[in-house]
Structures are given as structure tokens and as C-alpha cells.
Coordinates of C-alpha atoms and ligand atoms in Angstrom, one line a residue:
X109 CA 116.2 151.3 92.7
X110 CA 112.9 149.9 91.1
X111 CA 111.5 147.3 93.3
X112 CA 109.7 144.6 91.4
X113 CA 107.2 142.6 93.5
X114 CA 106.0 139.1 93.5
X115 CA 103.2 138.1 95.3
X116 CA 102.8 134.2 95.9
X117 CA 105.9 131.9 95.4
X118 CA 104.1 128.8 93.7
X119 CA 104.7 127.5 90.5
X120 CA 104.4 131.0 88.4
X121 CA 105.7 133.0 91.8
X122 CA 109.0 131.3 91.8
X123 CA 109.4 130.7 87.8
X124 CA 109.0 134.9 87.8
X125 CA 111.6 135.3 90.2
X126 CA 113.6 132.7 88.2
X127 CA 113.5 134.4 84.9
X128 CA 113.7 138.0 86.1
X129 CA 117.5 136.7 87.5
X130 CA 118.3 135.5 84.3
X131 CA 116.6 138.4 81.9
X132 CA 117.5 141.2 83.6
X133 CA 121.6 142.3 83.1
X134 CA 123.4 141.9 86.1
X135 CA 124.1 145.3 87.1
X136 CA 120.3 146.6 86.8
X137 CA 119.0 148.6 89.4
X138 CA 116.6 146.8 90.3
X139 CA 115.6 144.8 93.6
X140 CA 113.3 141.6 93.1
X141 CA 111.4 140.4 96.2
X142 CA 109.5 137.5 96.2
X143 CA 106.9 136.9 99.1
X144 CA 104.7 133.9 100.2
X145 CA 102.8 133.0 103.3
X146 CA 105.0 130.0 103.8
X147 CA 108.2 129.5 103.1
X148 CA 109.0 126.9 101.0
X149 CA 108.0 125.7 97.3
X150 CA 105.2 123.5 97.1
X151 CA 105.3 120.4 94.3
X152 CA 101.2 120.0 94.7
X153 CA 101.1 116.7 92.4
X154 CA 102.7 114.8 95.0
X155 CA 100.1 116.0 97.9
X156 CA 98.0 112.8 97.8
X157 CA 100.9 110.7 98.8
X158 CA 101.1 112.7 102.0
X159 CA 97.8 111.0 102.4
X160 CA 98.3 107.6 102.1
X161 CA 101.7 107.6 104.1
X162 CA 103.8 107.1 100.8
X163 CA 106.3 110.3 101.2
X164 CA 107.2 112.4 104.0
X165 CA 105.7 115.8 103.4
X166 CA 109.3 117.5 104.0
X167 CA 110.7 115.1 101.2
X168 CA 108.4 117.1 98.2
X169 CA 108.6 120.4 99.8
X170 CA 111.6 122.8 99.1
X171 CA 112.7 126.1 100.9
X172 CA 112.5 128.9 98.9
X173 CA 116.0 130.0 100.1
X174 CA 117.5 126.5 98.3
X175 CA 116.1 127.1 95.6
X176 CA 117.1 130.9 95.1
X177 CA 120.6 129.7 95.7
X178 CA 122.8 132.2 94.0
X179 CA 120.4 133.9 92.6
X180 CA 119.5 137.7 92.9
X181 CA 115.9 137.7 94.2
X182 CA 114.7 138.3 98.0
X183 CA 112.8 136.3 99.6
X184 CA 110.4 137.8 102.6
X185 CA 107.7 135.0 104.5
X186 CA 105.0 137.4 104.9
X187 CA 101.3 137.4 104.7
X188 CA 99.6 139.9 101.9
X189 CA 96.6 141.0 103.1
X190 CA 95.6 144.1 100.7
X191 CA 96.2 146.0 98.2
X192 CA 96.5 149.6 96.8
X193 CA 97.0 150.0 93.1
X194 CA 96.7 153.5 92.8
X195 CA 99.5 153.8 96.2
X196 CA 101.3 150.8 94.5
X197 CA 101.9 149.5 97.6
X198 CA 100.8 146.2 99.6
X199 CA 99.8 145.9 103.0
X200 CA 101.4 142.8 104.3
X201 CA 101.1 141.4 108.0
X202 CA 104.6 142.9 109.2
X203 CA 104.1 146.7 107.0
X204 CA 103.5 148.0 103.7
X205 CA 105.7 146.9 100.6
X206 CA 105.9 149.5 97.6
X207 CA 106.5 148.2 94.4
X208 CA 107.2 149.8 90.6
X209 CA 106.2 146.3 89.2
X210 CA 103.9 143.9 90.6
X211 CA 103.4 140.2 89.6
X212 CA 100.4 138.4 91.5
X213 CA 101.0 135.1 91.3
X214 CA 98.6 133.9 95.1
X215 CA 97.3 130.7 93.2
X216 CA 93.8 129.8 93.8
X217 CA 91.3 128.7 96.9
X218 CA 88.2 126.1 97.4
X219 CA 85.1 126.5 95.1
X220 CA 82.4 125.4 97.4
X221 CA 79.6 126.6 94.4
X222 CA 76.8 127.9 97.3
X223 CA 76.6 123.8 98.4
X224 CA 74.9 124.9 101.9
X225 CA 77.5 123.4 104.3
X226 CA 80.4 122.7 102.1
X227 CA 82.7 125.2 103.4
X228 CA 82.3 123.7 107.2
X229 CA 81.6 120.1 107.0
X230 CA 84.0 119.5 104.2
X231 CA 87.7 118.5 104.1
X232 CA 89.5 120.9 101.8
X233 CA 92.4 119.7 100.1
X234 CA 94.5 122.7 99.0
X235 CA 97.4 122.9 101.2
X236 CA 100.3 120.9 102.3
X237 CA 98.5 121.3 105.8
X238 CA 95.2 120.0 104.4
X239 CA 97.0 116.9 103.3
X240 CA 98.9 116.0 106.7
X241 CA 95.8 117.2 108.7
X242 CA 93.6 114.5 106.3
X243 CA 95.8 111.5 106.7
X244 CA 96.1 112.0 110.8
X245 CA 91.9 112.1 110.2
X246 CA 92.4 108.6 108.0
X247 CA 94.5 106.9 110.8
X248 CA 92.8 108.4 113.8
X249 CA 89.6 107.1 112.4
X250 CA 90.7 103.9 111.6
X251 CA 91.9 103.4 115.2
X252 CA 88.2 104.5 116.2
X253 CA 86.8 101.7 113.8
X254 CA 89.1 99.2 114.8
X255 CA 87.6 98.9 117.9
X256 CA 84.2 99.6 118.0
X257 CA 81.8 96.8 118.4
X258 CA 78.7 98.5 116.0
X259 CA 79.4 97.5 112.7
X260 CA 76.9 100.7 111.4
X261 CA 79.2 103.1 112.9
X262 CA 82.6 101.3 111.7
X263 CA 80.9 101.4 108.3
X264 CA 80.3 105.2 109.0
X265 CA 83.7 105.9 110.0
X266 CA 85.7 104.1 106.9
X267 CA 83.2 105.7 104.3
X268 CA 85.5 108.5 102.8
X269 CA 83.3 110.7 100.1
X270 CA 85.6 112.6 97.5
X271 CA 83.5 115.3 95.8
X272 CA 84.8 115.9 92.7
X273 CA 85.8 113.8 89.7
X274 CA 88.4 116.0 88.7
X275 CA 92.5 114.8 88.1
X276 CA 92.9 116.0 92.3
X277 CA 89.8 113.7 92.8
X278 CA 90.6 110.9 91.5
X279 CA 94.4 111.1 92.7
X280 CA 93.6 111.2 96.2
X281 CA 91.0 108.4 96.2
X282 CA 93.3 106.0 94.8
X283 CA 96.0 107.0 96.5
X284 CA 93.4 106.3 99.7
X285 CA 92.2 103.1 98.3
X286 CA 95.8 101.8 98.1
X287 CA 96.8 102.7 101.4
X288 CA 93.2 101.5 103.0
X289 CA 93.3 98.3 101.6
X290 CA 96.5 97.0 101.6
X291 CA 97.8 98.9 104.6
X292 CA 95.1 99.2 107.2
X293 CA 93.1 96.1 106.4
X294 CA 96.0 93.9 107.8
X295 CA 97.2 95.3 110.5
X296 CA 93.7 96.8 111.9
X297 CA 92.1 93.1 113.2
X298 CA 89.0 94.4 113.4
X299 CA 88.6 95.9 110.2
X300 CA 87.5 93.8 107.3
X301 CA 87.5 95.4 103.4
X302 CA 83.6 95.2 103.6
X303 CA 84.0 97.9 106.2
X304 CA 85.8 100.2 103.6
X305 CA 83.7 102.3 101.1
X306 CA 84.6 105.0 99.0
X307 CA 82.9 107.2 97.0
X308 CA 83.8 110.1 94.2
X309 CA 80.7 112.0 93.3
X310 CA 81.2 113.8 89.9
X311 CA 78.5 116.4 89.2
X312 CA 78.8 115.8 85.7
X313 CA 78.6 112.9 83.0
X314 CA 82.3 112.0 83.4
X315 CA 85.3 111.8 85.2
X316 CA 88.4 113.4 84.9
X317 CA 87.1 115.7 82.0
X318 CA 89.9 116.9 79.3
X319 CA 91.6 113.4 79.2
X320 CA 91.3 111.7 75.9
X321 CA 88.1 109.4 76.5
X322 CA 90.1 105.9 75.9
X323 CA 92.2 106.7 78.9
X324 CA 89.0 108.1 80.9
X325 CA 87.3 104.7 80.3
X326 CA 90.3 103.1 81.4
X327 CA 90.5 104.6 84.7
X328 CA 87.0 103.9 85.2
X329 CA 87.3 100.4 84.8
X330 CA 90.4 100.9 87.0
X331 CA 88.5 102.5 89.6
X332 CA 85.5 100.0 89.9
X333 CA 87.6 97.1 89.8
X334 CA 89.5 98.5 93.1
X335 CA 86.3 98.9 94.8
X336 CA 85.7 102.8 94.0
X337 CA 82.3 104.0 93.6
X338 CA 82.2 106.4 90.7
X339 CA 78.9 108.4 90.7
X340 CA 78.4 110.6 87.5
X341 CA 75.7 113.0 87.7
X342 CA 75.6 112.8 91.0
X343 CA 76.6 116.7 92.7
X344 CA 76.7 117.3 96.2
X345 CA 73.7 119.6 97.1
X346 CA 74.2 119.9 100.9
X347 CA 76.7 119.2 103.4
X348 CA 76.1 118.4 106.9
X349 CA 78.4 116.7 109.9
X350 CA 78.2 113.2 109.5
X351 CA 77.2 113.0 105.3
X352 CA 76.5 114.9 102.7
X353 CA 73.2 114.7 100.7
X354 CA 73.6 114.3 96.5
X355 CA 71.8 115.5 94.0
X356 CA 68.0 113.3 94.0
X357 CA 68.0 113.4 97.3
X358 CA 70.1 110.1 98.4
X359 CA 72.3 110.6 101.8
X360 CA 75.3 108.9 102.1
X361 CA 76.7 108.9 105.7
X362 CA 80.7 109.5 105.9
X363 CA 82.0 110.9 108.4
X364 CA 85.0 112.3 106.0
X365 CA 83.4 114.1 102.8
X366 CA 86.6 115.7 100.8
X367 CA 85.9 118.6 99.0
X368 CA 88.1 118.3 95.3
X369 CA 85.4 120.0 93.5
X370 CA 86.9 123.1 91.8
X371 CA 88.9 126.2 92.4
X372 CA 88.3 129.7 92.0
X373 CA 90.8 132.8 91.9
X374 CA 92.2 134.0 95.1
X375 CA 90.1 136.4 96.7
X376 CA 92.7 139.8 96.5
X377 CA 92.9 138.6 93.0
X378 CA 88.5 138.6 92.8
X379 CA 89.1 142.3 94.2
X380 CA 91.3 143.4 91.6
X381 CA 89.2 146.0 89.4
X382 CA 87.9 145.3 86.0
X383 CA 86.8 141.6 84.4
X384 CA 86.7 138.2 86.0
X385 CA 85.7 135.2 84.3
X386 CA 83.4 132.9 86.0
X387 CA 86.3 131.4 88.0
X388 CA 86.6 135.0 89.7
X389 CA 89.9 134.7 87.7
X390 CA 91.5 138.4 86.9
X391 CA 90.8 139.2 83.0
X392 CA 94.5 140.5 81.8
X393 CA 95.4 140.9 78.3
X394 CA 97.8 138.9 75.6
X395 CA 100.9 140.1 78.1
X396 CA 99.2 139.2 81.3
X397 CA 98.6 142.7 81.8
X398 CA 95.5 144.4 84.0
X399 CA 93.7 146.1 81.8
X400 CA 94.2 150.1 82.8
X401 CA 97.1 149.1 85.3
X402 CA 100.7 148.1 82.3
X403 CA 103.1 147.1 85.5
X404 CA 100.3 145.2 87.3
X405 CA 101.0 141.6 85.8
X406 CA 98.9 138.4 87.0
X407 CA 99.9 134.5 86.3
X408 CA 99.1 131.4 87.9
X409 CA 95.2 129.9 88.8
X410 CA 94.6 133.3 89.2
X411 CA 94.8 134.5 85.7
X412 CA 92.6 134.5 82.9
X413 CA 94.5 135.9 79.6
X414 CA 92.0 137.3 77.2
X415 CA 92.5 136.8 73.3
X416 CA 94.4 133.4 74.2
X417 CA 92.5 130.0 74.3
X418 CA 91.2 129.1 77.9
X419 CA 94.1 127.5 79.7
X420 CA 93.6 125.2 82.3
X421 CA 94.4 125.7 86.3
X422 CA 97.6 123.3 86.0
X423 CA 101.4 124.0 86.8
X424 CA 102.6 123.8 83.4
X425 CA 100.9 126.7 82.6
X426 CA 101.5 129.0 85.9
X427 CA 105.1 128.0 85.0
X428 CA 104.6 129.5 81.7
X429 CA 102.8 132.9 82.7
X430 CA 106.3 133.2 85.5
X431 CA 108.3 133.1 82.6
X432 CA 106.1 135.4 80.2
X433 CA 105.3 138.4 82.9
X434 CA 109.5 138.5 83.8
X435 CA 110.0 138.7 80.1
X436 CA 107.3 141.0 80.1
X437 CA 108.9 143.3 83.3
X438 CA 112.2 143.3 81.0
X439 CA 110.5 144.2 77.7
X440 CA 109.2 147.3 79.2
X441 CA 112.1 148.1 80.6
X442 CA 114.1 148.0 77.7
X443 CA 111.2 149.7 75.6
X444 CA 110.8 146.5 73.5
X445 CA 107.9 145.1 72.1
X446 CA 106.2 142.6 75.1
X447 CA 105.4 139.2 74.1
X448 CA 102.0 137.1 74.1
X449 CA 100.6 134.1 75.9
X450 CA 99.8 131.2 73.7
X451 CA 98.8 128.3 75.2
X452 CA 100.4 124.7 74.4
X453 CA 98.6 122.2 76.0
X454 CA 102.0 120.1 77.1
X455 CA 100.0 116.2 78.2
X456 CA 98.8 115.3 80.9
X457 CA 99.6 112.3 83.5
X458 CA 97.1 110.6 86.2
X459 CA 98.2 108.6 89.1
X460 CA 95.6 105.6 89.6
X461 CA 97.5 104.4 92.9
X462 CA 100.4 101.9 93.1
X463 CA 101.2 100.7 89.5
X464 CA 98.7 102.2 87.6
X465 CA 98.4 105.4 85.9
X466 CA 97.0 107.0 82.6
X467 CA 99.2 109.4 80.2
X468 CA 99.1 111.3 77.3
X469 CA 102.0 113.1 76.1
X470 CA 102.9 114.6 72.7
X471 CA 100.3 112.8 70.9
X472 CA 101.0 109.0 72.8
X473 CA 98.9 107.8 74.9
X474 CA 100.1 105.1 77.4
X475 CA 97.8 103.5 80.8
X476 CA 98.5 100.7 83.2
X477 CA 102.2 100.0 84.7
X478 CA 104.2 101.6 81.9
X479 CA 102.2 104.9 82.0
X480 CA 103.0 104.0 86.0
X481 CA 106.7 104.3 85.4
X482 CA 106.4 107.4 83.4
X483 CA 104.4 109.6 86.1
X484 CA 106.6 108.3 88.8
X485 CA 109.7 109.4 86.2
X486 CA 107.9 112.8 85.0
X487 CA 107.3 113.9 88.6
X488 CA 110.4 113.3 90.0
X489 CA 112.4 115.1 87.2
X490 CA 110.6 118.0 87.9
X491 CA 110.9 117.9 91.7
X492 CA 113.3 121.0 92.6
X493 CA 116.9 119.6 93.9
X494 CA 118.4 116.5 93.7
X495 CA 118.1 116.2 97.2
X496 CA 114.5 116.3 97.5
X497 CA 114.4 114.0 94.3
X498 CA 116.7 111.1 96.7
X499 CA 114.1 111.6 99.3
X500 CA 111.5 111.4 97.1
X501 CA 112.8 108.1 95.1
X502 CA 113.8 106.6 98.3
X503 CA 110.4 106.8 99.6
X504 CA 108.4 105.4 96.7
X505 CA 110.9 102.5 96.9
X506 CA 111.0 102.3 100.8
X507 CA 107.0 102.3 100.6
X508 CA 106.6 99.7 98.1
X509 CA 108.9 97.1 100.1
X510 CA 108.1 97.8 103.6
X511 CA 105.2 99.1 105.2
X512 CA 104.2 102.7 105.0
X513 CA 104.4 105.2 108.6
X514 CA 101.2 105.5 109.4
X515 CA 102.2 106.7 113.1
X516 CA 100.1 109.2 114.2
X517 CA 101.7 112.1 116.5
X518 CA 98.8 113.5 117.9
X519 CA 97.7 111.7 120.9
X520 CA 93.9 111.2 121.1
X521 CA 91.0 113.1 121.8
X522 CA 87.9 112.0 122.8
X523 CA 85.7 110.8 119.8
X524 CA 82.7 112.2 119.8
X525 CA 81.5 110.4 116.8
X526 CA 81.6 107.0 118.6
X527 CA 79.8 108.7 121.9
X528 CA 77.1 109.7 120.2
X529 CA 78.3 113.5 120.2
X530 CA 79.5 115.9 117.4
X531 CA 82.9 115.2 116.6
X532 CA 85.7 117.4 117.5
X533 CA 88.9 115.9 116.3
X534 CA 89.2 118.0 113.4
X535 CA 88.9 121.4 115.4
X536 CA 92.3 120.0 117.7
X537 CA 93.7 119.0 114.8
X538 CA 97.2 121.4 113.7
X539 CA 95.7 123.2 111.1
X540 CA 94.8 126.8 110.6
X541 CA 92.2 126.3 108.0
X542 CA 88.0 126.4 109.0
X543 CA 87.7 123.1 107.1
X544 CA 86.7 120.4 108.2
X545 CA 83.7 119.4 111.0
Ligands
FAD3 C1 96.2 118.6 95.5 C2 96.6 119.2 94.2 C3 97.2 118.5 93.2 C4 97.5 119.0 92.0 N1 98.1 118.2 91.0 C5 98.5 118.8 89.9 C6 99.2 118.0 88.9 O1 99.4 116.8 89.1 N2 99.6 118.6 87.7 C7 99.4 120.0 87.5 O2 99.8 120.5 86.5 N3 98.7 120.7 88.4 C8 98.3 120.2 89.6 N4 97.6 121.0 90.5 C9 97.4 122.4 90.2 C10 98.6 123.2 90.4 O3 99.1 123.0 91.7 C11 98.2 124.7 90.2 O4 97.7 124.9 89.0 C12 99.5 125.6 90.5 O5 100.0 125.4 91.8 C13 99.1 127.0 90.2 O6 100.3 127.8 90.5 P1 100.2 129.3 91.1 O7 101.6 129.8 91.1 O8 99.2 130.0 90.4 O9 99.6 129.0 92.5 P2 100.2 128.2 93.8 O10 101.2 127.2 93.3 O11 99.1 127.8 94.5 O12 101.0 129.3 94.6 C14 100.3 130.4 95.3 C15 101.2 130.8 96.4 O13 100.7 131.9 97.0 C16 100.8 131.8 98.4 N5 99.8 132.7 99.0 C17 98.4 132.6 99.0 N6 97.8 133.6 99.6 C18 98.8 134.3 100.1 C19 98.8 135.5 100.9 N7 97.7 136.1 101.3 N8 100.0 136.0 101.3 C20 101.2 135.4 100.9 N9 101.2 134.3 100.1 C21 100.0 133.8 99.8 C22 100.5 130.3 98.7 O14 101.0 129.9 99.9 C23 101.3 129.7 97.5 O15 102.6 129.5 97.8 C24 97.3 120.4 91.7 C25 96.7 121.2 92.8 C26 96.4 120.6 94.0 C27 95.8 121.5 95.0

């Protein structure tokens, strides 16, 4: 039996596994095993919610078992941790896998560009972990500011710098924004919203680059007139506990820098052999192909298809490499011609917090509450399981009527920040990645 492997069950992961089910005929001999460090499905666009206590992270997230349902696929939580192409077998944390087809689909990591202390004094924002870990850090250092007596450090505390302008950017700091001003501001008596500043620092001239420049204007008007600071030209050139220095030379103090910057390829994807672009992406051909290596296929953030036009790191397009490499597997199976990737830029949709948003889809472009109703509509259509899309709905409406759980299950540890000490929160935190001071 032929044993085709898929590493990473993210958006192109899971849409392989998907489409191998339905291309493949029913009695093939062939056994399809999907594997991912986690598992359940990950819908990333709803991550900044997590943040501001809008959803319950198990509301957006779907196990991978659910979703396979009836379908043929295996499903095996395990860690990959290298590879052997000329073996073709993985070494995974509980033994070796062989495979006759491979599809790497581990998504991408943090691109930290050299910025001398980004990688430890910065908040990543990558994971469904990162996201729960960051809004305990939001409430836990509101409670801190509540009751200190120095204004200085209360000012310190509630500065929350998001590096990067990018869509991810400009989500979360809204999403922040919303839940800081109208959630924590009333209930925290001794925080006022002078004590509040936030900052995104975009290295270049504009925010949120590949949106159609009406809409872009819009959100920056959007943006300053909710308070945000929006800092073009402005990159973060060192990091350090308790700031982070930006390009001229000016410090801002924050004691919560989030990095939102950019991604690069996953780092067994950087090791493949042959061509990476810049993004350490894996340089396949038209049929997401290795060069040198026909049942080595790669899709996702990871992927950089040659001869096609440069496709963004987004889920529409993971979803569409899933679907091309299984097509792919089948072609060559059945000794048909494989197909190509052409990219179809499909809109795109920005959350500017509660009741605002941007969108441009098919040609229309729509900001304000109507483009509002749309992302909240567009996102939960393509939330896996009507289940999940219940939970979902019933927390945006939940949320918007009463107020949000911003309970904090940790109990306390000492803050070093307000004793004059380097703060340690982070490190007890319940995460397992080295963000973070
Ligand atoms: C906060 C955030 C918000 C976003 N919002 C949007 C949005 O609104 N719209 C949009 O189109 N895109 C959005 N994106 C981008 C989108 O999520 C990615 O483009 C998409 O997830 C890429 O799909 P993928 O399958 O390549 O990787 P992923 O979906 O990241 O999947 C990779 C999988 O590999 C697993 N994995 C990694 N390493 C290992 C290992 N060693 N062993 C086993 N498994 C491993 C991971 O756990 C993960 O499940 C967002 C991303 C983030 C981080």
C-alpha cells in the first residue's frame, strides 16, 4: 500500500487530505495520513478575538478528527522533527514515518529580520497559545495598573506596541483598543483612557500594504480617531525588556511590544535542498513540485511556486495549493497530465474592531458597518462545522450585549515590573514558546 504523507494540518494540510478523499477511487491502495503537532484545525483570522475576550478559543478551533468525519485519511498528533528525502522517511517525535508521497504543508514562523532582541523581548503572535498567553498578559497587567499609585509606571504598563502594520497588525490592535477602552476602562477605577496608549510601528510608508489605497486611508482615519498611533516609517531596530527602540533613535517604553512583523518559511521547509526566495520559502515548480524530488509536493506559507505570480501568505491560497498537490498525487498516479498553480487573488477583508471593517471583494469595495457585517458573515461561513459556527455567532452576540470574560485563571505571581525587578510573568505563563520577556 502507497502511503501518502502530509505534514502540517493547516489550511493546505487539511484541504490535501480533503481532496485526496475525494480524487482518489475508493478502493485505491493507498493510506493517507495526515500529521500535525496539535490536534485540531486552526481558523487563524479569528485569533485576535481570543485577545480581546470576544470568543472562547475552543469555540474557533476544530478537532481534526470532526472534521475527517467519514472520510478516509489518518490522523497521527505528532511532532516532525527531520527529514530524509533520499530515505523518504520522517523522523517524527514517537519514530520514523515512510512515505511514497509527501506533501509539506508546516505553515510558516516569526520573522524577527536580525532586530537585536526581537526574538526574546517580543510577544509573538503565531499560535492559538500566543493568543491566550497575550490576553492573560493584557488582564494581568491591567490588574497591576489598576492599582499602582505611580502614574509613569501605569502609563508603562498600558502602552501595548504592535510592530507591524500588516492585516495581523492592525487586527489585533483594534481588536485591543476595543476591549481596552470600553471594557477595562470601566470596570478598572483606577485606570483612566489617558493611561491607555497604543502604538503600531510600520517600517514602511503605509499600512496594511496590498489593500486598495481608498480603503487603506479609511482605516487610518479609523485608527487615529480611536486613539491608535500609526507610525509609518518608523521600524523597530532593537528590542529590549521594558521598550523597544525605533528607527531614529526614539524609545518608547511598553512593557508589551507585539511582534506582527512578517513571516518566513518553516525552518524544515528553509532545509529543503534547492531555491528559497527571500521568505526562506521552498522554490517548487508550476505543480508545487521540488525541483529534482516529482512526489515531494509543498503548499501553504511555505511555498513559493515558480513561473506563477507571487502569491501572498493568506489562507485562500494554502487552501488552493491542498487542493492542487492532491490533484497533483492523483495525476501521477493515473499517468495524467498534472495541473498548474495560477493565482486568483479572491478579496480581501479587515476587521477594524467592533462595527467597523474594510473589504474588497470581486471588484466592490465596502468600509464601515456594512463591510462589518460582511467579515463577521464571510468568517463564519467558512468556520469548519456548524457547531463551532453556533459557538462562534453566539459569542459575537453574547459579547456585544454583555460584558466580555476577562477572568484570568492563573493566579498571580509577583510583578516584578512594579518592584522595580525584571519581570517574570511571561516565563510562568502556560506557554511553550521562548517569546516573550
Ligand atoms: C494571527 C493570524 C491571523 C491571520 N489572519 C488571516 C486572515 O484573516 N485571512 C487570511 O487569509 N490569512 C490569515 N492569516 C494567514 C493564514 O493563517 C496562513 O496563510 C495560513 O494558515 C497558511 O496555511 P498553511 O497550511 O500553510 O499553514 P498553517 O495553517 O500555519 O498550518 C501549519 C500546521 O503545521 C503544524 N506544524 C508546524 N510545525 C510542525 C511540526 N514540526 N510538526 C508537526 N506539525 C507542525 C502547525 O501546528 C499547523 O497546524 C493569519 C495568520 C495569523 C497568524
Amino acid at each position: 500500500m502507497k502511503r501518502i504523507l502530509i505534514l502540517g494540518a493547516g489550511f493546505a494540510g487539511v484541504q490535501t487530505a480533503i481532496e485526496l478523499d475525494r480524487v482518489l477511487p475508493r478502493q485505491s491502495a493507498h493510506e493517507i495520513l495526515l500529521v500535525n503537532d496539535q490536534n485540531f484545525f486552526l481558523f487563524t483570522p479569528l485569533m485576535p478575538q481570543v485577545v480581546s475576550s470576544y470568543i472562547n478559543p475552543r469555540h474557533f478551533i476544530q478537532p481534526i478528527r470532526d472534521i475527517r468525519g467519514r472520510r478516509r485519511f489518518r490522523f497521527r498528533r505528532d511532532t516532525v522533527l527531520s527529514l530524509d528525502l533520499s530515505a523518504r522517511r520522517v523522523n517524527c517525535l514517537e519514530g520514523p514515518l515512510d512515505y511514497d508521497y509527501l506533501v509539506l504543508a508546516l505553515g510558516s514562523v516569526a520573522d524577527y529580520f536580525h532586530v537585536p532582541g526581537a526574538r526574546d523581548h517580543t510577544w509573538d503572535f503565531k499560535s492559538l497559545e500566543d493568543a491566550v498567553v497575550l490576553r492573560e498578559r493584557l488582564l494581568d497587567l491591567c490588574e497591576h495598573a489598576d492599582h499602582t499609585s505611580d502614574p509613569e509606571l501605569r502609563r508603562r504598563l498600558l502602552t501595548f506596541v504592535v510592530v507591524g502594520g500588516g492585516y495581523t497588525g492592525v487586527e489585533l490592535i483594534t481588536e485591543m483598543q476595543d476591549f481596552l477602552f470600553h471594557y477595562v476602562v470601566p470596570r478598572h477605577r483606577g485606570i483612566a483612557p489617558g493611561d491607555i496608549r497604543l502604538v503600531v510601528l510600520e517600517a514602511t510608508a503605509e499600512v496594511l500594504r496590498g489593500v486598495h489605497p481608498n480603503l487603506a486611508r479609511y482605516s487610518c482615519r479609523r485608527l487615529d480617531a480611536e486613539g491608535i498611533e500609526v507610525r509609518t516609517n518608523s521600524a523597530a531596530v532593537r528590542c529590549f525588556p521594558g521598550g523597544v527602540e525605533v528607527s531614529g533613535g526614539e524609545v518608547i517604553q511598553a512593557e508589551t511590544v507585539i511582534w506582527a512583523a512578517g513571516v518566513r518559511a518553516h525552518p524544515l521547509v528553509e532545509s529543503l535542498p534547492g531555491a528559497h526566495d527571500r521568505r526562506g520559502r521552498a522554490q517548487v515548480n508550476e505543480h508545487l513540485q521540488l525541483e529534482g524530488h516529482p512526489h515531494l509536493f509543498v503548499a501553504g506559507d511555505s511555498a513559493a511556486a515558480l513561473h506563477a505570480v507571487e502569491a501572498p501568505q493568506v489562507a485562500p491560497v494554502a487552501i488552493d495549493h491542498g487542493s492542487l498537490a492532491a490533484r497533483n498525487i492523483a495525476h501521477l498516479e493515473r499517468g495524467t497530465p498534472l495541473e498548474s498553480f495560477r493565482y486568483a487573488p479572491t478579496g480581501m477583508l479587515v476587521s477594524l474592531g467592533m462595527n467597523y471593517a474594510v473589504v474588497s471583494i470581486g471588484g466592490l469595495r465596502f468600509s464601515g458597518y456594512f463591510a462589518w457585517l460582511i467579515w463577521n458573515a464571510v468568517h463564519l461561513f467558512k468556520l469548519v462545522g456548524f457547531k463551532k459556527q453556533l459557538q462562534v455567532a453566539l459569542d459575537w452576540m453574547l459579547g456585544s450585549i454583555f460584558p466580555r470574560d476577562a477572568s484570568i485563571l492563573r493566579r498571580p505571581v509577583r510583578c516584578k515590573i512594579c518592584s522595580g525587578g525584571e519581570e517574570e510573568s511571561a516565563r510562568a505563563a502556560p506557554t511553550t514558546r521562548s517569546a516573550g520577556p
